Structure formats: C-alpha cells, structure tokens
Amino acid sequence: MGARSAVLDDCRERLHMYIEFYDPDGVHFGMPTYPYLMAPKGLSTVRQLRAKGLRPGGQPIAAQILWRHRKQQRVAYLYRDDLAKPKRTATPRQLVAVALALLARRTCRTCGQIKGYYIPRRYGECLDCAGV
C-alpha cells in the first residue's frame, strides 16, 4: 500500500474532485501512482537519487508518477530512498580510459593536431583539414 497525500485525499473526498493519476493503493494502475510533483517523501526518481549521490541498487520500482505532456502520457518511476545504495565511483584506470577516449575525439586523423573541440564525425578530420 502506497503513501497517501492528505491534500489529494481532501480534494477527492471533500471537494469531490477527480484526480486522474492519483492511485496510492495501485488498484487502477497496478502500482502506487501519483500525479506530477505530488510524490510522497522518501520516494525519488533515478535523477533525484543521482543528485543525492545514490543509485537504485537493484531494488524494484516502488511507485510511479504519471502526467500528460502534449497529449502523451508520460511516466517516471520512483524508488525508495532508504533502499538506495551509494553511487559507484570510477576506478583510476576507468578515469584514464575515459580521458584517453575524449582526447582521441579531439585529435585529427589527417594532421594529428589536438584541437580545442571534438572532431565532427561527418568529416572525420578537423575543420582546417576538411576545408570548412
């Protein structure tokens, strides 16, 4: 059973408002569902977890947020903060590999110069060599 929102419950019961994507018990949508910006505390999206230095860590989806955007229904999955694990840090060898890969993207194959920008893939060489 999902966490309930006192504000949304009050709107539904006292004001007889229909709130399309409010289903904290998961009866209609199959899992606890909340409208946009109305998720309860303790649940976060992957991006929100990343901002906190966390990751889902293999836990199942706890709830979802549904909303409409340009006539399309959008979804964002929510994970429990208390089950989240710390974000993994890259090893020194991984950091070196990434740095070398980024350096290769700035190195021209034709003249061998390292440029201050990434070499456009459509040319395969720097803008000077491509004559652009």
PDB file of C-alpha atoms in Angstrom, residues 6 9 29 31 58 66 74 109:
ATOM      1  CA  ALA A   6      -3.648  14.404   2.747  1.00  0.00           C
ATOM      2  CA  ASP A   9      -7.366  12.831  -0.358  1.00  0.00           C
ATOM      3  CA  PHE A  29      -2.658   1.370 -12.439  1.00  0.00           C
ATOM      4  CA  MET A  31       1.252   0.077  -8.631  1.00  0.00           C
ATOM      5  CA  GLY A  58      18.650  -3.306  -7.946  1.00  0.00           C
ATOM      6  CA  LEU A  66       2.067   9.839 -14.387  1.00  0.00           C
ATOM      7  CA  ARG A  74       4.478  10.259 -19.521  1.00  0.00           C
ATOM      8  CA  ARG A 109      43.382  11.805 -38.068  1.00  0.00           C
TER       9      ARG A 109
END
